[in-house]
mmCIF file of C-alpha atoms in Angstrom:
data_model
loop_
_atom_site.group_PDB
_atom_site.id
_atom_site.type_symbol
_atom_site.label_atom_id
_atom_site.label_comp_id
_atom_site.label_asym_id
_atom_site.label_seq_id
_atom_site.Cartn_x
_atom_site.Cartn_y
_atom_site.Cartn_z
ATOM 1 C CA MET A 1 38.496 23.306 -12.695
ATOM 2 C CA LYS A 2 35.739 25.551 -14.043
ATOM 3 C CA GLY A 3 32.430 23.771 -14.230
ATOM 4 C CA HIS A 4 33.283 21.385 -11.409
ATOM 5 C CA ARG A 5 31.921 23.572 -8.607
ATOM 6 C CA LEU A 6 29.132 21.899 -6.682
ATOM 7 C CA TYR A 7 26.436 24.442 -7.400
ATOM 8 C CA GLU A 8 27.372 24.430 -11.110
ATOM 9 C CA ARG A 9 26.974 20.657 -11.241
ATOM 10 C CA VAL A 10 23.588 20.863 -9.553
ATOM 11 C CA ALA A 11 22.428 23.720 -11.788
ATOM 12 C CA ARG A 12 23.642 21.925 -14.915
ATOM 13 C CA GLU A 13 21.851 18.683 -14.004
ATOM 14 C CA LEU A 14 18.645 20.478 -13.073
ATOM 15 C CA ALA A 15 18.810 22.458 -16.327
ATOM 16 C CA GLN A 16 19.051 19.172 -18.214
ATOM 17 C CA VAL A 17 16.019 17.814 -16.350
ATOM 18 C CA ILE A 18 14.044 20.970 -17.121
ATOM 19 C CA ALA A 19 15.143 20.884 -20.780
ATOM 20 C CA SER A 20 13.902 17.283 -21.014
ATOM 21 C CA ARG A 21 10.371 18.607 -20.350
ATOM 22 C CA ARG A 22 9.991 16.477 -17.216
ATOM 23 C CA TYR A 23 8.426 19.582 -15.748
ATOM 24 C CA ALA A 24 5.876 21.632 -17.661
ATOM 25 C CA LEU A 25 6.056 25.407 -17.668
ATOM 26 C CA GLY A 26 4.632 26.606 -14.383
ATOM 27 C CA ASP A 27 5.415 23.383 -12.525
ATOM 28 C CA ARG A 28 7.016 23.659 -9.095
ATOM 29 C CA ILE A 29 10.246 21.715 -8.707
ATOM 30 C CA PRO A 30 11.125 19.846 -5.467
ATOM 31 C CA SER A 31 11.922 21.833 -2.344
ATOM 32 C CA GLU A 32 15.371 23.056 -1.389
ATOM 33 C CA ARG A 33 15.516 20.477 1.398
ATOM 34 C CA LEU A 34 14.630 17.565 -0.887
ATOM 35 C CA LEU A 35 17.048 18.696 -3.581
ATOM 36 C CA ALA A 36 19.841 18.965 -1.006
ATOM 37 C CA GLN A 37 19.175 15.349 -0.021
ATOM 38 C CA GLN A 38 18.927 14.216 -3.640
ATOM 39 C CA PHE A 39 22.224 15.795 -4.681
ATOM 40 C CA ALA A 40 23.964 15.186 -1.328
ATOM 41 C CA VAL A 41 24.972 18.846 -1.028
ATOM 42 C CA SER A 42 24.242 21.666 1.403
ATOM 43 C CA ARG A 43 21.211 23.896 1.169
ATOM 44 C CA PRO A 44 23.395 26.961 0.372
ATOM 45 C CA THR A 45 24.686 25.014 -2.657
ATOM 46 C CA ILE A 46 21.100 24.369 -3.779
ATOM 47 C CA ARG A 47 20.287 28.036 -3.264
ATOM 48 C CA GLU A 48 23.248 29.045 -5.438
ATOM 49 C CA ALA A 49 22.099 26.638 -8.135
ATOM 50 C CA MET A 50 18.575 28.084 -8.030
ATOM 51 C CA ILE A 51 19.961 31.611 -8.378
ATOM 52 C CA ALA A 52 22.009 30.504 -11.401
ATOM 53 C CA LEU A 53 18.927 29.005 -13.045
ATOM 54 C CA GLU A 54 16.902 32.099 -12.174
ATOM 55 C CA VAL A 55 19.504 34.346 -13.827
ATOM 56 C CA ASP A 56 19.283 32.060 -16.882
ATOM 57 C CA GLY A 57 15.528 32.623 -16.926
ATOM 58 C CA MET A 58 14.738 28.926 -16.559
ATOM 59 C CA VAL A 59 13.099 29.176 -13.131
ATOM 60 C CA GLU A 60 11.503 31.770 -10.904
ATOM 61 C CA VAL A 61 12.042 31.683 -7.165
ATOM 62 C CA VAL A 62 8.724 32.717 -5.639
ATOM 63 C CA THR A 63 9.509 33.481 -2.033
ATOM 64 C CA GLY A 64 7.239 31.676 0.367
ATOM 65 C CA SER A 65 5.941 29.377 -2.349
ATOM 66 C CA GLY A 66 8.751 27.574 -4.172
ATOM 67 C CA VAL A 67 10.711 27.432 -7.416
ATOM 68 C CA TYR A 68 8.735 27.301 -10.659
ATOM 69 C CA VAL A 69 9.783 26.405 -14.200
ATOM 70 C CA ARG A 70 9.571 29.414 -16.532
ATOM 71 C CA ALA A 71 11.508 28.203 -19.601
ATOM 72 C CA HIS A 72 12.918 24.951 -20.946
ATOM 73 C CA SER A 73 16.148 26.570 -22.148
ATOM 74 C CA PRO A 74 18.385 29.443 -20.968
ATOM 75 C CA LYS A 75 17.497 32.910 -22.205
ATOM 76 C CA THR A 76 21.103 33.445 -23.371
ATOM 77 C CA SER A 77 23.803 31.237 -24.846
ATOM 78 C CA VAL A 78 26.064 31.980 -21.860
ATOM 79 C CA PRO A 79 24.830 30.072 -18.794
ATOM 80 C CA ALA A 80 24.933 31.775 -15.411
ATOM 81 C CA THR A 81 26.842 28.777 -14.053
ATOM 82 C CA GLY A 82 29.958 30.545 -15.365
ATOM 83 C CA ASP A 83 29.260 33.249 -12.788
ATOM 84 C CA ILE A 84 30.314 33.285 -9.135
ATOM 85 C CA GLY A 85 27.939 31.920 -6.510
ATOM 86 C CA PRO A 86 27.363 34.184 -3.481
ATOM 87 C CA PHE A 87 28.395 31.600 -0.890
ATOM 88 C CA GLU A 88 31.608 30.627 -2.674
ATOM 89 C CA LEU A 89 32.362 34.349 -2.854
ATOM 90 C CA PHE A 90 31.958 34.573 0.925
ATOM 91 C CA GLU A 91 34.275 31.565 1.288
ATOM 92 C CA ALA A 92 36.969 33.187 -0.846
ATOM 93 C CA ARG A 93 36.656 36.471 0.992
ATOM 94 C CA ALA A 94 37.025 34.770 4.381
ATOM 95 C CA ALA A 95 40.238 33.071 3.242
ATOM 96 C CA ILE A 96 41.864 36.053 1.515
ATOM 97 C CA GLU A 97 40.586 38.925 3.629
ATOM 98 C CA GLY A 98 41.465 36.990 6.756
ATOM 99 C CA GLU A 99 45.095 36.919 5.651
ATOM 100 C CA ALA A 100 44.908 40.564 4.583
ATOM 101 C CA ALA A 101 43.811 41.476 8.111
ATOM 102 C CA ALA A 102 46.641 39.417 9.642
ATOM 103 C CA MET A 103 49.205 41.189 7.458
ATOM 104 C CA ALA A 104 47.624 44.580 8.154
ATOM 105 C CA ALA A 105 47.941 44.017 11.918
ATOM 106 C CA ARG A 106 51.727 43.955 11.509
ATOM 107 C CA ASN A 107 51.895 47.077 9.335
ATOM 108 C CA ILE A 108 48.983 49.400 10.053
ATOM 109 C CA ASP A 109 49.754 52.881 11.412
ATOM 110 C CA GLU A 110 47.805 55.324 13.547
ATOM 111 C CA ALA A 111 46.523 57.274 10.544
ATOM 112 C CA ASP A 112 44.943 54.218 8.975
ATOM 113 C CA LEU A 113 43.518 53.056 12.304
ATOM 114 C CA ALA A 114 41.917 56.502 12.632
ATOM 115 C CA LEU A 115 40.566 56.194 9.072
ATOM 116 C CA LEU A 116 39.011 52.802 9.851
ATOM 117 C CA GLU A 117 37.392 54.231 12.983
ATOM 118 C CA GLN A 118 36.019 57.116 10.920
ATOM 119 C CA LEU A 119 34.634 54.676 8.337
ATOM 120 C CA ILE A 120 32.831 52.684 11.026
ATOM 121 C CA GLY A 121 31.153 55.900 12.164
ATOM 122 C CA GLU A 122 30.163 56.696 8.585
ATOM 123 C CA MET A 123 28.889 53.139 8.115
ATOM 124 C CA ASP A 124 26.736 53.424 11.237
ATOM 125 C CA ALA A 125 25.226 56.683 9.972
ATOM 126 C CA ALA A 126 24.728 55.287 6.464
ATOM 127 C CA ASN A 127 22.889 52.254 7.875
ATOM 128 C CA LYS A 128 20.164 54.686 8.953
ATOM 129 C CA ARG A 129 19.872 56.107 5.422
ATOM 130 C CA THR A 130 20.272 53.634 2.546
ATOM 131 C CA ILE A 131 21.737 50.142 2.236
ATOM 132 C CA PRO A 132 23.792 50.928 -0.922
ATOM 133 C CA GLU A 133 25.420 53.858 0.851
ATOM 134 C CA ALA A 134 26.284 51.689 3.859
ATOM 135 C CA GLU A 135 27.719 48.976 1.627
ATOM 136 C CA ASP A 136 29.883 51.520 -0.179
ATOM 137 C CA VAL A 137 31.433 52.524 3.151
ATOM 138 C CA ASP A 138 31.773 48.839 4.031
ATOM 139 C CA ARG A 139 33.785 48.331 0.829
ATOM 140 C CA GLN A 140 36.055 51.251 1.744
ATOM 141 C CA PHE A 141 36.651 49.706 5.174
ATOM 142 C CA HIS A 142 37.686 46.339 3.767
ATOM 143 C CA LEU A 143 39.808 47.795 0.971
ATOM 144 C CA THR A 144 41.611 50.035 3.477
ATOM 145 C CA ILE A 145 42.623 46.932 5.434
ATOM 146 C CA ALA A 146 43.793 45.259 2.223
ATOM 147 C CA ARG A 147 45.882 48.332 1.363
ATOM 148 C CA THR A 148 47.509 48.395 4.791
ATOM 149 C CA SER A 149 48.639 44.799 4.318
ATOM 150 C CA ASN A 150 51.451 46.447 2.332
ATOM 151 C CA ASN A 151 51.168 43.692 -0.270
ATOM 152 C CA SER A 152 49.961 44.848 -3.665
ATOM 153 C CA ALA A 153 48.996 41.325 -4.735
ATOM 154 C CA VAL A 154 46.787 40.858 -1.655
ATOM 155 C CA GLU A 155 45.237 44.290 -2.206
ATOM 156 C CA MET A 156 44.552 43.394 -5.829
ATOM 157 C CA CYS A 157 42.901 40.090 -4.853
ATOM 158 C CA VAL A 158 40.611 41.736 -2.308
ATOM 159 C CA THR A 159 39.673 44.458 -4.790
ATOM 160 C CA MET A 160 38.872 41.819 -7.406
ATOM 161 C CA LEU A 161 36.625 39.962 -4.964
ATOM 162 C CA TRP A 162 34.675 43.130 -4.199
ATOM 163 C CA ASP A 163 34.444 43.927 -7.906
ATOM 164 C CA ALA A 164 33.163 40.394 -8.531
ATOM 165 C CA ARG A 165 30.595 40.902 -5.775
ATOM 166 C CA ALA A 166 29.203 43.891 -7.676
ATOM 167 C CA ALA A 167 29.482 42.358 -11.153
ATOM 168 C CA SER A 168 28.171 38.850 -10.460
ATOM 169 C CA LEU A 169 24.589 38.567 -11.722
ATOM 170 C CA GLN A 170 23.950 35.743 -9.290
ATOM 171 C CA ASN A 171 25.264 37.744 -6.362
ATOM 172 C CA VAL A 172 23.249 40.812 -7.387
ATOM 173 C CA LYS A 173 20.095 38.685 -7.645
ATOM 174 C CA PHE A 174 20.765 37.136 -4.233
ATOM 175 C CA MET A 175 21.561 40.474 -2.571
ATOM 176 C CA GLU A 176 18.301 41.938 -3.863
ATOM 177 C CA LYS A 177 16.525 39.391 -1.689
ATOM 178 C CA VAL A 178 18.788 40.217 1.270
ATOM 179 C CA HIS A 179 18.247 43.968 0.862
ATOM 180 C CA ALA A 180 14.495 43.390 0.861
ATOM 181 C CA GLU A 181 14.964 42.096 4.415
ATOM 182 C CA GLY A 182 16.815 45.270 5.453
ATOM 183 C CA ILE A 183 20.145 43.574 6.206
ATOM 184 C CA THR A 184 22.899 46.170 6.718
ATOM 185 C CA PRO A 185 26.615 45.956 7.652
ATOM 186 C CA ARG A 186 27.149 44.928 11.296
ATOM 187 C CA ILE A 187 28.845 47.722 13.204
ATOM 188 C CA ASP A 188 29.863 45.599 16.220
ATOM 189 C CA GLU A 189 31.726 43.125 14.019
ATOM 190 C CA HIS A 190 33.666 45.905 12.289
ATOM 191 C CA TRP A 191 34.611 47.277 15.708
ATOM 192 C CA ALA A 192 35.888 43.796 16.648
ATOM 193 C CA ILE A 193 38.117 43.784 13.571
ATOM 194 C CA LEU A 194 39.433 47.264 14.354
ATOM 195 C CA THR A 195 40.103 46.329 17.991
ATOM 196 C CA ALA A 196 42.160 43.332 16.860
ATOM 197 C CA LEU A 197 44.104 45.478 14.401
ATOM 198 C CA LYS A 198 44.847 48.053 17.122
ATOM 199 C CA SER A 199 46.332 45.301 19.272
ATOM 200 C CA GLY A 200 48.773 44.381 16.503
ATOM 201 C CA ASP A 201 47.801 40.726 16.949
ATOM 202 C CA ALA A 202 47.854 39.076 13.527
ATOM 203 C CA GLU A 203 46.036 35.922 14.597
ATOM 204 C CA ALA A 204 43.299 37.841 16.410
ATOM 205 C CA SER A 205 42.836 40.051 13.350
ATOM 206 C CA ARG A 206 42.619 37.030 11.053
ATOM 207 C CA LYS A 207 40.019 35.392 13.318
ATOM 208 C CA ALA A 208 37.980 38.584 13.664
ATOM 209 C CA MET A 209 37.784 39.048 9.900
ATOM 210 C CA ARG A 210 36.932 35.418 9.189
ATOM 211 C CA ALA A 211 34.353 35.320 11.975
ATOM 212 C CA HIS A 212 32.748 38.474 10.561
ATOM 213 C CA LEU A 213 32.471 37.052 7.051
ATOM 214 C CA ARG A 214 31.173 33.694 8.283
ATOM 215 C CA ARG A 215 28.494 35.509 10.290
ATOM 216 C CA VAL A 216 27.555 37.611 7.271
ATOM 217 C CA ALA A 217 27.154 34.439 5.180
ATOM 218 C CA ASP A 218 25.014 32.840 7.906
ATOM 219 C CA MET A 219 22.985 35.998 8.322
ATOM 220 C CA VAL A 220 22.121 36.439 4.643
ATOM 221 C CA PHE A 221 21.237 32.756 4.307
ATOM 222 C CA ASP A 222 18.961 32.939 7.331
ATOM 223 C CA ALA A 223 17.467 36.203 6.076
ATOM 224 C CA THR A 224 16.407 34.783 2.747
ATOM 225 C CA GLU A 225 15.001 31.730 4.498
ATOM 226 C CA ALA A 226 13.230 33.889 7.090
ATOM 227 C CA GLU A 227 11.714 35.962 4.301
ATOM 228 C CA ALA A 228 10.105 32.836 2.902
ATOM 229 C CA VAL A 229 8.764 31.803 6.296
ATOM 230 C CA GLU A 230 7.296 35.243 7.013
ATOM 231 C CA ARG A 231 5.547 35.417 3.661
ATOM 232 C CA VAL A 232 4.019 31.998 4.201
ATOM 233 C CA LYS A 233 2.819 33.146 7.619
ATOM 234 C CA ALA A 234 1.315 36.289 6.078
ATOM 235 C CA GLN A 235 -0.395 34.241 3.387
ATOM 236 C CA LEU A 236 -1.860 31.827 5.940
ATOM 237 C CA ALA A 237 -2.999 34.700 8.131
ATOM 238 C CA GLY A 238 -4.786 36.232 5.152
ATOM 239 C CA GLU A 239 -6.492 32.939 4.380
ATOM 240 C CA ARG A 240 -7.606 32.565 7.995
ATOM 241 C CA ARG A 241 -9.133 36.058 7.921
ATOM 242 C CA ARG A 242 -10.887 35.282 4.626
ATOM 243 C CA PHE A 243 -12.415 32.054 5.956
ATOM 244 C CA ALA A 244 -13.360 33.763 9.211
ATOM 245 C CA ALA A 245 -15.203 36.420 7.194
ATOM 246 C CA LEU A 246 -17.107 33.729 5.296
ATOM 247 C CA GLY A 247 -18.390 32.295 8.547
ATOM 248 C CA GLN A 248 -19.880 35.562 9.715
#
């Protein structure tokens, strides 16, 4: 039921705490790790909740520093918790696109296999130019597989998930942080999917697609966490240089 998703519950409860003025404007709220323990949820769930509150304008995620209160009420009457969290979107894609790949393995023809191979080449070239261009080719690759499932309902579901990926304010906010780290579509994983499809093995194709999407989810989570770590390191290095200069 809508509103019962874990990250929505966490975001709603934190919004209530912030609205109660427990934290003053500019205060830093507890760390992701502590909040995960407090709410007995995973850190990705906490990260989704923080993104929702950031979209609402209630907090600001300052990478390498923490999450700070910026407002005691949402900036709009429609809370971002009605949006789709990036990690639940990955979960849905793994389930549905995995089945799309399994169905495609039974139906795909040589022309579509050649098209997928061409798209991987275009994706590789686009990775060296701009991330949006590479992601557009990535979308074409995944939608081609959905189309070759020969099931219009499956194709529609996959298309809707990709449309939601582009329309979700939370996902857009999250992907901005990922793009800042230079994360691009993984060519080797797309080749693994194509190889499974060429074999006509439905189970291998399902596993290849799900493994790819799980790795993408892990990669973007690690990237946003790594960004924080690197900025802290840079800040500390700057402070060390400043203090060293004072001693000269």
